[in-house]
Amino acid sequence: MKNLFPSSSSFFFLLLTAFAAFSAVRSDSSDHRYKEGEVVPLYANKVGPFHNPSETYRYFDLPFCPPDDLKEKKEALGEVLNGDRLVSAPYKLEFQRDKESISVCQPKLSKEDVARFRSAVRKDYYFQMYYDDLPIWGFIGKVDKEGKDPSEYRYFLYKHIHFDVFYNKDRVIEINVRTDPNALVDLTEDAEVDAEFLYTVKWKETNTPFEKRMDKYSQSSSLPHHLEIHWFSIINSCVTVLLLTGFLATILMRVLKNDFVKYAHDEEAAEDQEETGWKYIHGDVFRFPKFKSLFAAALGSGTQLFILTVFIFILALVGVFYPYNRGALFTALVVIYALTSGIAGYTATSFYCQLEGTNWVRNLLLTGCLFCGPLFLTFCFLNTVAIAYKATAALPFGTIVVIVLIWTLVTSPLLVLGGIAGKNSKTEFQAPVRTTKYPREIPPLPWYRGSIPQMAMAGFLPFSAIYIELYYIFASVWGHRIYTIYSILFIVFIILLIVTAFITVALTYFQLAAEDHEWWWRSFLCGGSTGLFIYAYCLYYYYARSDMSGFMQTSFFFGYMACICYGFFLMLGTVGFRAALLFVRHIYRSIKCE
């Protein structure tokens, strides 16, 4: 093991170094310093329906005036995955140079151009640009709904954009964009229209230092009323969790104590008395589960996803994912997932060998495909949909090649190395009691002790601890709200892990007390059932809390959320099983069994 994997500190340093190399996002001027009259880079990014965040198109897919020197900006992997396609914008904003009503172009919009603009305005299209790496956005037009009937609506295109730029010495600090509500192009009729696109630039000095220029974006999610809601949700979750877990802990400890006293008394009083309860099945409780290869692969994948989540939280808490650090999160996910694949290989194969499995190569292949397989199939379908829509969410061929190379040259070799290390670890499964040759028959149990009712009970409590925070996360990922309170999110994550572990332990005890010794898969399924609740919340959010519509946005939302919830299922299932295994080993180590 020592030769195959570095120490945890050196591994973390290697991971941060690799991430920094992948995620470098710079403006054309690397130090962001400019002289008076120097052109500051302005890039047009994308346009799309405001309520469909995944459905975005290239800026010049709409018939705007392109600049004479149209150039595409080279983008990092994460930016492309984020759907960013930056091209030079038609507006020239020189440093500290005011401009008043400068004409960009005077096109004659054809009927087809008018129809495209009208369709975009009807769908509330917005545009997004980046000026010196600062995001700016606005709507391209407006709908006049004075008439009650939709056929009486009037559609207008904004043709005059005002840029208000704030600077401090030789650096750009802030930029705001607004549209002139009186400078409009009427798009209501299907007829050719003469238009003139204009822009105005006003420069103003500010005392805000360059280092704090991104603060205004992060502060929007830290406003007092938002923080009150977040802290209220955390306090509410903590109180609920403490009461319920305390209640369960009291019952469990009292019952276990009574069990230990009873079993000790039974041994002293009547050696031949028939055993009952969880001690009765001591010869079966450590009997290895069915489908042991799949079980070990699920544990390996779940462990990798847990480590991935922890690293993402570390990067978030040290400030890597500041707002509009384009593609940083996607880059981190790809790089860290690739570098942690050895953990999945080691965990799965070592546990598979502990379960006396023989075909470790097949187990390793299953581990590599268990999460990546469904994710790859989902990606293929959704990328095909994005290509059909000609949306920016469609990944270019070069980016797909890069991802395949990362998977081939980094993920797969590390997975194999981890698997070899796991196979050679030769650790034996630590069972405090011997397993009998033949399994006992499980007595008939009431319906509520079945797998599905138990999963429903197990998933509800952890979900109730996180559901308030889920709305803000969804509004950020599937909307335009900014989420930066990672410390609160980390506390919620810790609460989620504690509740998942505790509820799984409690249900495992009640299962063993009912003389049902098939707890291995049950503990994994109960732990992971929160993922199913989160997916059910997706349905509620889509229909009740969002205005998303259209086949592309719907398929992206439910497709990628299915992958995310599946990842949660594997991760929390692993947490639940590990907690249950510790508990079962502890209680059987505490009694004497024949």
Coordinates of C-alpha atoms in Angstrom, one line a residue:
M1 CA 0.0 0.0 0.0
K2 CA 2.7 2.5 0.9
N3 CA 4.3 2.2 -2.5
L4 CA 1.1 2.6 -4.4
F5 CA -0.5 5.6 -2.7
P6 CA 1.0 8.8 -1.3
S7 CA 0.3 10.1 2.2
S8 CA -3.0 12.0 2.7
S9 CA -1.2 15.4 2.9
S10 CA 0.8 14.9 -0.3
F11 CA -2.3 13.5 -2.0
F12 CA -4.2 16.6 -1.1
F13 CA -1.4 18.9 -2.3
L14 CA -1.2 16.9 -5.6
L15 CA -5.0 17.3 -6.0
L16 CA -5.0 21.0 -5.4
T17 CA -2.0 21.5 -7.8
A18 CA -3.8 19.5 -10.5
F19 CA -7.0 21.4 -9.9
A20 CA -5.2 24.7 -10.2
A21 CA -3.7 23.6 -13.5
F22 CA -7.1 22.6 -14.9
S23 CA -9.1 25.5 -13.6
A24 CA -7.0 28.5 -14.5
V25 CA -9.5 31.1 -15.9
R26 CA -8.0 34.4 -16.9
S27 CA -8.9 37.4 -18.8
D28 CA -6.8 38.5 -21.8
S29 CA -5.0 40.9 -19.5
S30 CA -3.7 38.5 -16.8
D31 CA -3.1 41.2 -14.2
H32 CA -6.4 43.1 -14.9
R33 CA -4.5 46.4 -15.2
Y34 CA -5.2 48.9 -18.0
K35 CA -4.0 52.3 -19.2
E36 CA -6.4 55.0 -20.2
G37 CA -7.8 54.3 -23.7
E38 CA -6.7 50.7 -23.7
V39 CA -9.4 48.2 -24.9
V40 CA -10.7 46.1 -22.0
P41 CA -11.9 42.6 -23.2
L42 CA -15.7 42.3 -23.5
Y43 CA -17.0 38.9 -24.5
A44 CA -20.6 38.0 -25.4
N45 CA -21.4 34.6 -23.9
K46 CA -24.9 33.3 -24.5
V47 CA -28.6 33.9 -24.8
G48 CA -31.5 31.8 -23.7
P49 CA -35.0 31.7 -22.0
F50 CA -34.7 33.1 -18.5
H51 CA -36.7 30.2 -16.9
N52 CA -34.7 27.4 -18.7
P53 CA -31.1 27.7 -17.4
S54 CA -29.9 24.7 -19.4
E55 CA -31.3 25.9 -22.7
T56 CA -28.7 28.5 -23.8
Y57 CA -27.6 29.4 -27.3
R58 CA -24.6 31.3 -28.7
Y59 CA -25.0 35.0 -28.6
F60 CA -24.9 35.4 -32.4
D61 CA -27.5 32.6 -33.0
L62 CA -29.8 35.6 -32.8
P63 CA -29.3 38.1 -35.7
F64 CA -27.3 40.7 -33.6
C65 CA -24.6 42.7 -35.3
P66 CA -21.3 40.7 -35.3
P67 CA -18.1 42.7 -34.9
D68 CA -15.7 42.9 -37.8
D69 CA -13.0 40.8 -36.0
L70 CA -15.1 38.0 -34.5
K71 CA -12.9 35.9 -32.3
E72 CA -13.7 32.9 -30.0
K73 CA -12.1 32.9 -26.6
K74 CA -10.2 29.8 -25.7
E75 CA -11.9 28.2 -22.7
A76 CA -11.0 25.7 -20.0
L77 CA -12.6 22.4 -19.6
G78 CA -15.0 23.5 -16.8
E79 CA -16.1 26.5 -18.8
V80 CA -17.1 24.3 -21.8
L81 CA -18.9 21.9 -19.5
N82 CA -20.8 24.9 -18.0
G83 CA -22.1 25.8 -21.5
D84 CA -20.0 29.0 -21.9
R85 CA -19.1 29.9 -25.5
L86 CA -17.4 33.3 -25.3
V87 CA -16.9 35.4 -28.5
S88 CA -15.8 39.0 -28.9
A89 CA -18.8 41.4 -28.5
P90 CA -19.7 44.2 -30.9
Y91 CA -19.2 46.9 -28.3
K92 CA -15.8 48.6 -27.7
L93 CA -15.3 49.8 -24.1
E94 CA -11.9 51.5 -23.8
F95 CA -10.7 52.1 -20.3
Q96 CA -12.0 55.5 -18.8
R97 CA -13.4 56.6 -22.2
D98 CA -17.0 57.8 -22.0
K99 CA -19.2 57.3 -25.1
E100 CA -22.6 58.6 -25.9
S101 CA -25.1 56.8 -28.3
I102 CA -22.5 55.2 -30.5
S103 CA -24.0 53.3 -33.4
V104 CA -22.9 49.6 -33.7
C105 CA -24.8 49.0 -37.0
Q106 CA -28.0 49.8 -38.8
P107 CA -29.3 46.5 -40.1
K108 CA -32.5 45.9 -42.1
L109 CA -34.2 43.0 -40.2
S110 CA -35.8 40.6 -42.5
K111 CA -39.1 38.9 -41.8
E112 CA -37.2 35.8 -40.6
D113 CA -35.0 37.9 -38.3
V114 CA -38.0 39.7 -36.8
A115 CA -39.7 36.3 -36.2
R116 CA -36.6 35.0 -34.4
F117 CA -36.3 38.1 -32.3
R118 CA -40.0 38.0 -31.5
S119 CA -39.9 34.3 -30.5
A120 CA -36.9 35.1 -28.2
V121 CA -38.7 38.1 -26.6
R122 CA -41.8 36.0 -26.0
K123 CA -39.7 33.4 -24.2
D124 CA -38.0 36.1 -22.0
Y125 CA -34.6 35.7 -23.5
Y126 CA -31.7 37.2 -21.6
F127 CA -28.1 37.8 -22.7
Q128 CA -24.9 37.3 -20.7
M129 CA -21.5 38.9 -21.3
Y130 CA -18.2 39.1 -19.4
Y131 CA -16.3 42.4 -19.1
D132 CA -12.8 41.9 -17.6
D133 CA -14.2 38.6 -16.2
L134 CA -17.1 40.4 -14.5
P135 CA -20.5 39.1 -15.5
I136 CA -23.2 41.3 -16.9
W137 CA -26.6 40.4 -18.2
G138 CA -29.9 41.8 -19.2
F139 CA -33.1 41.1 -21.2
I140 CA -33.1 41.5 -25.0
G141 CA -36.6 42.9 -25.2
K142 CA -40.0 43.2 -23.5
V143 CA -43.6 42.2 -24.0
D144 CA -46.4 44.8 -23.7
K145 CA -49.4 42.9 -22.3
E146 CA -51.9 45.7 -22.4
G147 CA -54.4 43.5 -24.3
K148 CA -55.9 40.6 -22.4
D149 CA -55.8 38.3 -25.4
P150 CA -52.2 37.0 -26.3
S151 CA -53.0 38.0 -29.9
E152 CA -53.0 41.6 -28.8
Y153 CA -49.6 41.5 -27.1
R154 CA -46.9 43.7 -28.6
Y155 CA -43.2 42.7 -28.7
F156 CA -40.3 45.1 -28.6
L157 CA -36.5 44.7 -28.9
Y158 CA -34.2 46.9 -26.9
K159 CA -31.8 48.7 -29.2
H160 CA -29.8 51.0 -26.9
I161 CA -27.6 49.5 -24.1
H162 CA -26.1 51.7 -21.3
F163 CA -22.9 50.5 -19.7
D164 CA -22.0 52.0 -16.3
V165 CA -18.4 51.1 -15.4
F166 CA -16.7 51.7 -12.1
Y167 CA -12.9 51.8 -11.8
N168 CA -10.3 52.2 -9.1
K169 CA -7.0 53.6 -10.4
D170 CA -6.0 51.3 -13.3
R171 CA -8.5 48.5 -12.6
V172 CA -12.1 47.7 -13.4
I173 CA -14.1 47.2 -10.3
E174 CA -17.8 46.9 -11.3
I175 CA -20.0 47.1 -14.4
N176 CA -23.7 47.4 -14.7
V177 CA -25.8 47.2 -17.8
R178 CA -29.3 48.7 -18.4
T179 CA -31.4 49.1 -21.5
D180 CA -33.2 52.3 -22.6
P181 CA -36.9 51.6 -22.2
N182 CA -37.7 54.3 -24.8
A183 CA -35.4 53.0 -27.6
L184 CA -37.4 50.1 -29.0
V185 CA -37.8 48.2 -32.2
D186 CA -41.4 47.0 -32.8
L187 CA -41.4 43.3 -33.6
T188 CA -45.2 42.7 -33.5
E189 CA -45.8 42.6 -37.3
D190 CA -44.3 40.1 -39.8
A191 CA -42.6 42.8 -41.8
E192 CA -39.1 44.0 -42.6
V193 CA -37.9 46.5 -40.0
D194 CA -35.1 49.1 -40.0
A195 CA -33.1 49.1 -36.7
E196 CA -30.1 50.9 -35.3
F197 CA -28.2 49.3 -32.4
L198 CA -26.6 51.8 -30.0
Y199 CA -24.5 51.8 -26.9
T200 CA -23.5 54.4 -24.2
V201 CA -20.6 54.1 -21.8
K202 CA -20.2 56.0 -18.5
W203 CA -17.1 55.7 -16.4
K204 CA -17.2 56.4 -12.6
E205 CA -14.5 56.2 -10.0
T206 CA -15.0 54.1 -6.8
N207 CA -13.0 53.4 -3.7
T208 CA -13.8 49.6 -3.7
P209 CA -10.5 47.7 -3.8
F210 CA -9.9 45.2 -6.6
E211 CA -9.8 42.3 -4.2
K212 CA -13.4 42.9 -3.2
R213 CA -14.9 43.4 -6.6
M214 CA -16.7 40.0 -6.5
D215 CA -18.2 40.6 -3.1
K216 CA -21.4 42.1 -4.4
Y217 CA -22.3 38.8 -6.1
S218 CA -21.6 36.6 -3.0
Q219 CA -23.4 39.1 -0.7
S220 CA -26.7 38.6 -2.4
S221 CA -27.1 35.2 -0.8
S222 CA -25.8 36.5 2.6
L223 CA -28.5 39.2 3.0
P224 CA -29.9 39.3 6.6
H225 CA -33.3 37.8 5.6
H226 CA -31.7 35.0 3.7
L227 CA -29.3 34.2 6.5
E228 CA -32.2 34.2 9.0
I229 CA -34.0 31.6 6.9
H230 CA -30.8 29.5 6.6
W231 CA -30.1 29.6 10.3
F232 CA -33.7 28.9 11.1
S233 CA -33.7 25.9 8.9
I234 CA -30.4 24.6 10.6
I235 CA -31.7 25.2 14.1
N236 CA -35.0 23.5 13.1
S237 CA -33.1 20.6 11.7
C238 CA -30.8 20.3 14.7
V239 CA -33.7 20.4 17.2
T240 CA -35.7 17.9 15.2
V241 CA -32.6 15.6 14.8
L242 CA -31.5 15.9 18.4
L243 CA -35.0 15.1 19.7
L244 CA -35.6 12.2 17.4
T245 CA -32.0 10.8 17.7
G246 CA -32.1 11.3 21.4
F247 CA -35.4 9.5 21.6
L248 CA -34.1 6.6 19.5
A249 CA -30.8 6.5 21.4
T250 CA -32.5 6.3 24.7
I251 CA -34.8 3.5 23.6
L252 CA -32.0 1.7 21.9
M253 CA -29.6 1.9 24.8
R254 CA -32.2 0.9 27.3
V255 CA -33.3 -2.1 25.2
L256 CA -29.8 -3.1 24.5
K257 CA -28.9 -2.9 28.2
N258 CA -31.9 -5.0 29.0
D259 CA -30.9 -7.5 26.3
F260 CA -27.3 -7.8 27.7
V261 CA -28.6 -8.3 31.3
K262 CA -31.2 -10.8 30.0
Y263 CA -28.7 -12.8 28.0
A264 CA -26.1 -12.8 30.8
H265 CA -28.8 -14.0 33.2
D266 CA -29.9 -16.7 30.8
E267 CA -26.4 -18.0 30.6
E268 CA -26.2 -18.2 34.4
A269 CA -29.7 -19.5 35.0
A270 CA -30.6 -21.9 32.2
E271 CA -28.0 -23.0 29.7
D272 CA -30.6 -25.0 27.8
Q273 CA -33.2 -22.3 27.6
E274 CA -34.1 -21.4 24.0
E275 CA -32.6 -18.1 22.8
T276 CA -34.8 -15.4 21.3
G277 CA -34.2 -12.0 19.7
W278 CA -31.0 -10.9 18.0
K279 CA -28.8 -13.3 20.0
Y280 CA -30.7 -16.2 18.5
I281 CA -29.4 -15.5 15.0
H282 CA -25.7 -15.0 16.0
G283 CA -24.7 -17.8 13.7
D284 CA -26.3 -16.1 10.7
V285 CA -25.7 -12.4 11.2
F286 CA -22.3 -12.4 9.6
R287 CA -23.3 -14.6 6.7
F288 CA -22.1 -12.9 3.5
P289 CA -24.8 -11.2 1.4
K290 CA -26.0 -12.3 -2.0
F291 CA -24.5 -10.6 -5.0
K292 CA -21.4 -9.8 -3.1
S293 CA -19.6 -8.4 -6.1
L294 CA -22.3 -5.8 -6.7
F295 CA -22.4 -5.0 -3.0
A296 CA -18.6 -4.4 -2.9
A297 CA -18.7 -2.3 -6.0
A298 CA -21.5 -0.2 -4.6
L299 CA -19.4 0.3 -1.4
G300 CA -16.4 1.3 -3.5
S301 CA -18.3 3.8 -5.6
G302 CA -20.1 5.2 -2.5
T303 CA -16.8 5.7 -0.7
Q304 CA -15.3 7.5 -3.7
L305 CA -18.3 9.8 -4.0
F306 CA -18.1 10.5 -0.2
I307 CA -14.4 11.5 -0.6
L308 CA -15.2 13.6 -3.6
T309 CA -17.9 15.4 -1.7
V310 CA -15.6 16.1 1.2
F311 CA -12.9 17.5 -1.2
I312 CA -15.5 19.7 -2.9
F313 CA -16.5 21.1 0.5
I314 CA -12.9 21.8 1.4
L315 CA -12.4 23.7 -1.9
A316 CA -15.7 25.6 -1.3
L317 CA -14.8 26.6 2.2
V318 CA -11.4 27.9 1.2
G319 CA -13.0 30.2 -1.4
V320 CA -12.3 28.5 -4.7
F321 CA -15.9 28.5 -5.9
Y322 CA -16.6 32.3 -5.7
P323 CA -19.5 33.5 -7.9
Y324 CA -19.0 33.4 -11.6
N325 CA -15.6 31.6 -11.4
R326 CA -16.6 30.1 -14.7
G327 CA -16.6 26.3 -14.7
A328 CA -14.6 25.9 -11.5
L329 CA -17.0 23.5 -9.9
F330 CA -17.2 21.3 -13.1
T331 CA -13.4 21.2 -13.4
A332 CA -13.1 20.2 -9.7
L333 CA -15.7 17.4 -10.1
V334 CA -13.9 16.0 -13.2
V335 CA -10.4 16.2 -11.8
I336 CA -11.2 15.0 -8.2
Y337 CA -13.3 12.2 -9.5
A338 CA -10.5 11.0 -11.7
L339 CA -7.9 11.3 -8.9
T340 CA -10.0 9.5 -6.3
S341 CA -10.9 6.5 -8.5
G342 CA -8.1 4.5 -6.8
I343 CA -10.0 4.8 -3.6
A344 CA -13.0 3.1 -5.2
G345 CA -10.9 0.3 -6.6
Y346 CA -9.1 -0.3 -3.3
T347 CA -12.3 -0.2 -1.2
A348 CA -14.3 -2.4 -3.5
T349 CA -11.7 -5.1 -4.2
S350 CA -10.4 -5.4 -0.6
F351 CA -14.0 -5.8 0.7
Y352 CA -14.8 -8.2 -2.1
C353 CA -11.8 -10.3 -1.1
Q354 CA -12.9 -10.1 2.6
L355 CA -16.3 -11.6 1.5
E356 CA -14.3 -14.5 0.0
G357 CA -14.9 -13.4 -3.6
T358 CA -12.7 -14.9 -6.3
N359 CA -13.3 -12.9 -9.5
W360 CA -11.8 -9.6 -8.4
V361 CA -11.2 -8.4 -12.0
R362 CA -14.9 -8.6 -12.8
N363 CA -15.6 -6.8 -9.5
L364 CA -13.2 -4.0 -10.5
L365 CA -14.9 -3.6 -13.9
L366 CA -18.3 -3.4 -12.1
T367 CA -16.9 -0.8 -9.8
G368 CA -15.7 1.3 -12.7
C369 CA -19.0 1.1 -14.5
L370 CA -21.5 1.3 -11.6
F371 CA -21.7 5.1 -11.4
C372 CA -19.9 6.1 -14.6
G373 CA -22.1 3.8 -16.8
P374 CA -25.5 5.4 -16.1
L375 CA -23.9 8.8 -16.1
F376 CA -22.3 8.1 -19.5
L377 CA -25.6 6.8 -21.0
T378 CA -27.5 9.9 -19.6
F379 CA -24.9 12.2 -21.0
C380 CA -25.1 10.6 -24.5
F381 CA -28.8 11.0 -24.6
L382 CA -28.8 14.6 -23.3
N383 CA -25.9 15.7 -25.5
T384 CA -27.8 14.4 -28.5
V385 CA -30.8 16.5 -27.4
A386 CA -28.6 19.5 -27.0
I387 CA -27.1 19.0 -30.5
A388 CA -30.6 18.7 -32.0
Y389 CA -31.5 22.0 -30.3
K390 CA -28.1 23.5 -31.3
A391 CA -27.6 24.6 -27.7
T392 CA -24.4 25.5 -26.0
A393 CA -24.9 22.6 -23.6
A394 CA -23.8 20.3 -26.5
L395 CA -20.2 19.5 -25.8
P396 CA -17.8 19.9 -28.8
F397 CA -16.0 16.8 -30.1
G398 CA -12.6 18.0 -28.7
T399 CA -14.0 18.3 -25.2
I400 CA -15.5 14.8 -25.3
V401 CA -12.0 13.5 -26.5
V402 CA -10.4 15.3 -23.5
I403 CA -12.9 13.6 -21.0
V404 CA -12.3 10.2 -22.6
L405 CA -8.5 10.7 -22.4
I406 CA -8.9 11.7 -18.7
W407 CA -11.0 8.5 -18.1
T408 CA -8.5 6.3 -20.1
L409 CA -5.2 7.7 -18.8
V410 CA -6.1 8.7 -15.2
T411 CA -9.3 7.2 -13.9
S412 CA -8.9 3.7 -15.3
P413 CA -5.2 3.2 -14.3
L414 CA -5.8 4.5 -10.8
L415 CA -8.8 2.2 -10.5
V416 CA -6.7 -0.8 -11.5
L417 CA -3.9 0.2 -9.1
G418 CA -6.4 0.6 -6.3
G419 CA -7.8 -2.8 -7.1
I420 CA -4.4 -4.5 -7.1
A421 CA -3.6 -2.8 -3.8
G422 CA -7.0 -4.0 -2.4
K423 CA -6.4 -7.6 -3.6
N424 CA -2.9 -7.7 -2.1
S425 CA -4.0 -6.2 1.3
K426 CA -5.2 -9.7 2.3
T427 CA -7.3 -8.4 5.2
E428 CA -9.8 -10.8 6.6
F429 CA -13.4 -10.0 7.6
Q430 CA -13.5 -9.3 11.3
A431 CA -16.5 -11.3 12.6
P432 CA -16.8 -11.6 16.4
V433 CA -18.9 -14.8 16.2
R434 CA -18.7 -17.9 14.0
T435 CA -21.1 -18.4 11.2
T436 CA -23.1 -21.7 11.0
K437 CA -23.0 -23.9 8.0
Y438 CA -26.7 -23.7 7.2
P439 CA -28.8 -20.5 7.4
R440 CA -31.8 -20.3 9.7
E441 CA -35.2 -19.7 8.3
I442 CA -36.4 -16.1 8.7
P443 CA -39.8 -16.1 10.5
P444 CA -42.8 -14.5 8.8
L445 CA -42.7 -10.8 9.3
P446 CA -45.5 -8.1 9.1
W447 CA -45.6 -6.0 5.9
Y448 CA -44.1 -2.9 7.5
R449 CA -40.8 -4.8 8.1
G450 CA -40.3 -5.3 4.4
S451 CA -37.6 -3.5 2.5
I452 CA -39.7 -0.7 0.9
P453 CA -41.6 0.4 4.1
Q454 CA -38.3 0.4 5.9
M455 CA -36.6 2.4 3.2
A456 CA -39.5 4.9 3.4
M457 CA -39.0 5.3 7.1
A458 CA -35.2 5.5 6.8
G459 CA -35.2 8.2 4.1
F460 CA -37.8 10.5 5.6
L461 CA -35.9 11.6 8.7
P462 CA -32.6 12.6 6.9
F463 CA -34.6 14.3 4.1
S464 CA -36.6 16.3 6.6
A465 CA -33.3 17.7 8.0
I466 CA -32.2 19.0 4.6
Y467 CA -35.3 19.9 2.6
I468 CA -35.3 23.6 3.4
E469 CA -31.7 24.0 2.2
L470 CA -32.5 22.0 -0.9
Y471 CA -34.7 24.8 -2.3
Y472 CA -31.8 27.3 -2.3
I473 CA -29.4 24.7 -3.9
F474 CA -32.0 23.9 -6.6
A475 CA -32.6 27.7 -7.2
S476 CA -28.9 28.1 -7.7
V477 CA -28.2 25.0 -9.8
W478 CA -31.4 25.2 -11.9
G479 CA -31.9 29.0 -11.7
H480 CA -30.1 32.3 -11.4
R481 CA -29.9 32.6 -7.6
I482 CA -26.3 32.8 -6.3
Y483 CA -25.4 30.3 -3.4
T484 CA -22.2 31.0 -1.5
I485 CA -23.0 30.1 2.1
Y486 CA -21.0 26.9 2.0
S487 CA -20.4 26.8 5.8
I488 CA -24.1 26.4 6.4
L489 CA -24.3 23.8 3.6
F490 CA -21.4 21.9 5.3
I491 CA -23.3 21.9 8.6
V492 CA -26.4 20.5 6.9
F493 CA -24.2 17.8 5.2
I494 CA -22.8 16.8 8.6
I495 CA -26.4 16.6 10.1
L496 CA -27.4 14.5 7.0
L497 CA -24.6 12.0 7.7
I498 CA -25.3 11.7 11.4
V499 CA -29.0 11.2 10.9
T500 CA -28.5 8.7 8.1
A501 CA -26.1 6.6 10.2
F502 CA -28.3 6.7 13.3
I503 CA -31.6 5.8 11.6
T504 CA -29.9 2.9 9.8
V505 CA -28.4 1.6 13.0
A506 CA -31.9 1.8 14.7
L507 CA -33.6 0.0 11.9
T508 CA -30.9 -2.6 11.7
Y509 CA -31.4 -3.4 15.4
F510 CA -35.2 -3.8 15.0
Q511 CA -34.5 -6.0 12.0
L512 CA -32.2 -8.3 14.0
A513 CA -34.5 -8.3 17.0
A514 CA -37.2 -9.7 14.7
E515 CA -34.7 -12.5 13.9
D516 CA -34.2 -11.3 10.3
H517 CA -30.5 -11.8 9.6
E518 CA -30.4 -10.4 6.1
W519 CA -29.3 -6.9 7.1
W520 CA -26.4 -6.2 4.7
W521 CA -28.4 -5.0 1.7
R522 CA -31.2 -3.7 3.9
S523 CA -28.8 -1.3 5.7
F524 CA -27.4 -0.1 2.4
L525 CA -30.8 0.5 0.9
C526 CA -32.1 2.2 4.0
G527 CA -29.1 4.5 4.1
G528 CA -29.4 5.4 0.5
S529 CA -33.1 5.9 0.4
T530 CA -32.7 9.6 1.0
G531 CA -31.6 9.9 -2.6
L532 CA -35.0 8.7 -3.7
F533 CA -36.7 11.3 -1.5
I534 CA -34.5 14.0 -3.1
Y535 CA -35.6 12.8 -6.6
A536 CA -39.2 13.0 -5.4
Y537 CA -38.5 16.5 -4.3
C538 CA -37.3 17.2 -7.9
L539 CA -40.8 16.5 -9.2
Y540 CA -42.3 18.9 -6.6
Y541 CA -39.7 21.6 -7.4
Y542 CA -40.2 21.3 -11.2
Y543 CA -44.0 21.6 -11.1
A544 CA -44.6 23.8 -8.1
R545 CA -41.5 26.0 -7.6
S546 CA -40.0 26.6 -11.0
D547 CA -41.2 27.9 -14.5
M548 CA -39.1 25.4 -16.5
S549 CA -40.6 24.1 -19.7
G550 CA -39.8 22.4 -23.0
F551 CA -38.4 19.0 -23.8
M552 CA -34.7 20.0 -23.6
Q553 CA -34.9 21.7 -20.2
T554 CA -37.1 18.9 -18.8
S555 CA -34.9 16.1 -20.0
F556 CA -31.7 17.9 -18.6
F557 CA -33.4 18.5 -15.3
F558 CA -34.7 15.0 -14.6
G559 CA -31.7 13.3 -16.4
Y560 CA -28.9 14.9 -14.5
M561 CA -30.9 15.0 -11.2
A562 CA -31.4 11.3 -11.6
C563 CA -27.6 10.9 -11.8
I564 CA -27.0 13.2 -8.8
C565 CA -29.6 11.4 -6.7
Y566 CA -28.2 8.0 -7.7
G567 CA -24.8 9.3 -6.5
F568 CA -26.4 10.3 -3.2
F569 CA -28.0 6.9 -3.0
L570 CA -24.6 5.2 -3.3
M571 CA -22.8 7.6 -0.9
L572 CA -25.4 7.6 1.9
G573 CA -26.0 3.8 1.4
T574 CA -22.2 3.4 2.1
V575 CA -22.5 5.6 5.2
G576 CA -25.5 3.6 6.4
F577 CA -23.9 0.2 5.9
R578 CA -20.6 1.2 7.6
A579 CA -22.5 2.5 10.6
A580 CA -24.7 -0.6 10.8
L581 CA -21.6 -2.9 10.5
L582 CA -19.9 -1.1 13.4
F583 CA -23.0 -1.4 15.5
V584 CA -23.6 -5.1 14.7
R585 CA -19.9 -6.0 15.4
H586 CA -20.2 -4.1 18.7
I587 CA -23.3 -5.8 20.1
Y588 CA -22.1 -9.3 19.1
R589 CA -18.7 -8.7 20.6
S590 CA -20.4 -7.7 23.9
I591 CA -22.1 -11.1 24.5
K592 CA -20.9 -14.6 24.7
C593 CA -22.2 -16.9 22.0
E594 CA -22.0 -20.6 21.9

